[in-house]
Each structure stands twice: as structure tokens, then as C-alpha cells.
C-alpha positions as a Markdown table, in Angstrom:
| # | Residue | x | y | z |
|---|---|---|---|---|
| 1 | Unk | 0.0 | 0.0 | 0.0 |
| 2 | Unk | 1.5 | 3.3 | -1.1 |
| 3 | Unk | 0.0 | 6.6 | 0.2 |
| 4 | Unk | 0.8 | 9.8 | -1.6 |
| 5 | Unk | -0.1 | 13.1 | -0.1 |
| 6 | Unk | 0.0 | 16.2 | -2.3 |
| 7 | Unk | -0.3 | 19.6 | -0.8 |
| 8 | Unk | -1.1 | 22.4 | -3.2 |
| 9 | Unk | -1.3 | 26.1 | -2.5 |
| 10 | Unk | -4.3 | 28.0 | -3.7 |
| 11 | Unk | -3.5 | 30.3 | -6.6 |
| 12 | Unk | -6.5 | 32.5 | -6.0 |
| 13 | Unk | -6.0 | 36.0 | -4.7 |
| 14 | Unk | -7.6 | 36.6 | -1.3 |
| 15 | Unk | -7.4 | 39.5 | 1.1 |
| 16 | Unk | -8.3 | 42.4 | -1.1 |
| 17 | Unk | -6.1 | 41.9 | -4.1 |
| 18 | Unk | -2.9 | 40.7 | -2.2 |
| 19 | Unk | -0.9 | 37.9 | -3.8 |
| 20 | Unk | 0.2 | 34.7 | -2.0 |
| 21 | Unk | 3.7 | 36.0 | -1.3 |
| 22 | Unk | 2.5 | 38.7 | 1.0 |
| 23 | Unk | 0.2 | 36.3 | 2.9 |
| 24 | Unk | 3.1 | 34.1 | 4.0 |
| 25 | Unk | 4.5 | 34.6 | 7.4 |
| 26 | Unk | 8.0 | 36.0 | 7.7 |
| 27 | Unk | 10.6 | 33.5 | 9.0 |
| 28 | Unk | 11.0 | 33.5 | 12.8 |
| 29 | Unk | 13.9 | 35.7 | 14.1 |
| 30 | Unk | 17.1 | 33.8 | 14.7 |
| 31 | Unk | 17.5 | 32.7 | 18.3 |
| 32 | Unk | 20.4 | 33.6 | 20.5 |
| 33 | Unk | 21.8 | 30.1 | 20.2 |
| 34 | Unk | 22.9 | 30.9 | 16.6 |
| 35 | Unk | 25.1 | 33.8 | 17.7 |
| 36 | Unk | 28.8 | 33.0 | 18.3 |
| 37 | Unk | 30.0 | 34.1 | 21.7 |
| 38 | Unk | 33.6 | 35.1 | 22.6 |
| 39 | Unk | 35.6 | 32.5 | 24.5 |
| 40 | Unk | 35.7 | 34.4 | 27.8 |
| 41 | Unk | 31.9 | 34.4 | 28.1 |
| 42 | Unk | 30.6 | 31.9 | 30.6 |
| 43 | Unk | 27.7 | 31.4 | 33.1 |
| 44 | Unk | 29.6 | 32.6 | 36.1 |
| 45 | Unk | 29.9 | 36.3 | 36.9 |
| 46 | Unk | 32.3 | 37.8 | 39.4 |
| 47 | Unk | 30.9 | 40.9 | 41.0 |
| 48 | Unk | 33.1 | 43.5 | 42.8 |
| 49 | Unk | 32.5 | 46.8 | 44.6 |
| 50 | Unk | 29.3 | 45.6 | 46.3 |
| 51 | Unk | 28.2 | 47.3 | 49.6 |
| 52 | Unk | 29.6 | 45.4 | 52.5 |
| 53 | Unk | 26.2 | 44.9 | 54.1 |
| 54 | Unk | 24.6 | 43.3 | 51.0 |
| 55 | Unk | 22.7 | 40.0 | 51.5 |
| 56 | Unk | 22.2 | 37.0 | 49.1 |
| 57 | Unk | 18.6 | 38.1 | 48.7 |
| 58 | Unk | 19.7 | 41.6 | 47.7 |
| 59 | Unk | 22.0 | 40.2 | 45.1 |
| 60 | Unk | 19.3 | 37.9 | 43.8 |
| 61 | Unk | 16.9 | 40.8 | 43.5 |
| 62 | Unk | 19.4 | 42.7 | 41.4 |
| 63 | Unk | 20.7 | 39.8 | 39.2 |
| 64 | Unk | 17.5 | 37.7 | 39.1 |
| 65 | Unk | 15.8 | 40.0 | 36.6 |
| 66 | Unk | 18.1 | 38.8 | 33.8 |
| 67 | Unk | 17.4 | 35.0 | 34.1 |
| 68 | Unk | 17.3 | 31.9 | 36.2 |
| 69 | Unk | 20.1 | 31.8 | 38.8 |
| 70 | Unk | 21.6 | 28.6 | 39.9 |
| 71 | Unk | 23.8 | 29.9 | 42.7 |
| 72 | Unk | 24.9 | 33.1 | 44.5 |
| 73 | Unk | 28.0 | 33.3 | 46.8 |
| 74 | Unk | 28.5 | 36.6 | 48.6 |
| 75 | Unk | 31.9 | 37.2 | 50.3 |
| 76 | Unk | 31.7 | 37.1 | 54.1 |
| 77 | Unk | 35.4 | 37.3 | 55.2 |
| 78 | Unk | 37.5 | 40.4 | 55.6 |
| 79 | Unk | 39.2 | 39.8 | 52.3 |
| 80 | Unk | 36.1 | 38.8 | 50.3 |
| 81 | Unk | 33.5 | 41.3 | 51.5 |
| 82 | Unk | 32.1 | 43.4 | 48.7 |
| 83 | Unk | 32.4 | 40.6 | 46.2 |
| 84 | Unk | 30.1 | 37.9 | 44.9 |
| 85 | Unk | 29.8 | 35.1 | 42.4 |
| 86 | Unk | 26.6 | 34.7 | 40.5 |
| 87 | Unk | 26.0 | 31.5 | 38.5 |
| 88 | Unk | 23.3 | 31.6 | 35.9 |
| 89 | Unk | 21.5 | 28.6 | 34.3 |
| 90 | Unk | 22.0 | 30.0 | 30.8 |
| 91 | Unk | 25.1 | 31.7 | 29.4 |
| 92 | Unk | 23.0 | 34.2 | 27.5 |
| 93 | Unk | 21.3 | 35.4 | 30.7 |
| 94 | Unk | 24.8 | 35.9 | 32.2 |
| 95 | Unk | 25.9 | 37.9 | 29.2 |
| 96 | Unk | 22.7 | 40.1 | 29.4 |
| 97 | Unk | 23.3 | 40.7 | 33.2 |
| 98 | Unk | 26.9 | 41.6 | 32.6 |
| 99 | Unk | 26.0 | 44.1 | 29.9 |
| 100 | Unk | 23.2 | 45.7 | 31.8 |
| 101 | Unk | 24.7 | 45.7 | 35.4 |
| 102 | Unk | 28.3 | 46.6 | 34.8 |
| 103 | Unk | 28.5 | 50.1 | 36.2 |
| 104 | Unk | 25.1 | 49.8 | 37.9 |
| 105 | Unk | 24.8 | 52.0 | 41.1 |
| 106 | Unk | 24.0 | 50.1 | 44.3 |
| 107 | Unk | 24.0 | 52.2 | 47.5 |
| 108 | Unk | 26.3 | 54.8 | 45.9 |
| 109 | Unk | 28.7 | 52.1 | 44.7 |
| 110 | Unk | 29.2 | 51.3 | 41.0 |
| 111 | Unk | 29.2 | 47.5 | 40.4 |
| 112 | Unk | 32.1 | 45.9 | 38.5 |
| 113 | Unk | 30.8 | 42.8 | 36.8 |
| 114 | Unk | 33.3 | 40.5 | 35.1 |
| 115 | Unk | 33.2 | 37.0 | 33.7 |
| 116 | Unk | 34.8 | 34.5 | 36.1 |
| 117 | Unk | 38.2 | 33.3 | 34.9 |
| 118 | Unk | 39.5 | 30.0 | 36.2 |
| 119 | Unk | 43.1 | 30.8 | 37.2 |
| 120 | Unk | 44.3 | 27.3 | 37.7 |
| 121 | Unk | 45.7 | 27.1 | 34.1 |
| 122 | Unk | 47.6 | 30.4 | 33.9 |
| 123 | Unk | 51.2 | 31.0 | 33.0 |
| 124 | Unk | 52.0 | 31.7 | 36.7 |
| 125 | Unk | 50.8 | 28.3 | 37.7 |
| 126 | Unk | 52.6 | 26.7 | 34.9 |
| 127 | Unk | 55.8 | 28.4 | 36.0 |
| 128 | Unk | 55.2 | 27.3 | 39.6 |
| 129 | Unk | 54.6 | 23.7 | 38.5 |
| 130 | Unk | 57.9 | 23.8 | 36.5 |
| 131 | Unk | 59.8 | 25.1 | 39.6 |
| 132 | Unk | 58.3 | 22.3 | 41.7 |
| 133 | Unk | 59.3 | 19.7 | 39.1 |
| 134 | Unk | 62.8 | 21.1 | 39.0 |
| 135 | Unk | 63.0 | 21.0 | 42.9 |
| 136 | Unk | 61.7 | 17.4 | 42.9 |
| 137 | Unk | 64.4 | 16.3 | 40.3 |
| 138 | Unk | 67.1 | 18.0 | 42.4 |
| 139 | Unk | 65.8 | 16.2 | 45.5 |
| 140 | Unk | 65.8 | 12.9 | 43.6 |
| 141 | Unk | 69.3 | 13.4 | 42.4 |
| 142 | Unk | 70.5 | 14.4 | 45.9 |
| 143 | Unk | 68.9 | 11.4 | 47.5 |
| 144 | Unk | 70.0 | 9.0 | 44.7 |
| 145 | Unk | 66.5 | 7.8 | 43.7 |
| 146 | Unk | 65.0 | 7.7 | 40.3 |
| 147 | Unk | 61.4 | 8.4 | 41.2 |
| 148 | Unk | 60.2 | 5.3 | 39.4 |
| 149 | Unk | 58.1 | 2.7 | 41.1 |
| 150 | Unk | 59.8 | -0.6 | 41.9 |
| 151 | Unk | 58.2 | -3.8 | 40.5 |
């Protein structure tokens, strides 16, 4: 059994003399997922220059307007007061929040909003790792061991 379905458009003019081309809907606008983002963009924002007395709820009220938030961490020690990490569910929400809130005035303080950068893979850590390896080799040479596992 073979079923053939043929769909044909009507060639009659409807709608007061308009042709079929003008009756078709325009294509939907492209979604944000089609836009290429720079490599530094991520879901985690690092916020500086917050008022020291700000609470998690206050940060949520400010940043929650731009999308679903997964996590907020507000600094509570002497060295971390005035900072926060805001983790969004969607990378585009984080991008929108950064664009809109960078320089935003909260209690007479202008927010500094940056993308979080993981610093574990920086050149400084690579140099530190190379120094540790060199020190380990010097220790192995001084102690007369090869560093290989015995079988």
C-alpha cells in the first residue's frame, strides 16, 4: 500500500487583491543560540564593589531580573567582603546581566561585573609547576632515587 499526499497552495487572490507571497508569514527571528560568543563568556559572573552589608537576597533581586540563577555566593570574610559570584543557568542570561549591570549604582557604589576566569591554568601556575618539578628532580638526584616505582 502506497499513500501519496499532495499539498497544493491555492493560486486565487484573497485578502483584497494581495498575492500569495504577501500572505506568507516571515521567517522567525534567529534565536540567541545561533550567535557566536567570545571564548571568555561563561555562566559565572564575578561581582566586585558591592556594599559590605549586602545580602544574598539583595544580590538575587538585582541579578535575578536577567534570568534563572543557579547559585549566588557573597563574600563574608574580611578579604572577600564586597564581592560575589553569580552563577546563571543560561550563558545568554549571564551575558545580558553583565552588559546591563556593569557600572550599575547600588548604595552609591558602582558595580564591577566580570566573567569568572579560572586561574588554575595560567602561566604563573605553569611556571610554579615547572619550579616544583625542578626542585623534585634536584631532591631525587641528591637522595639518589629515580622516582620510578619498583616492581
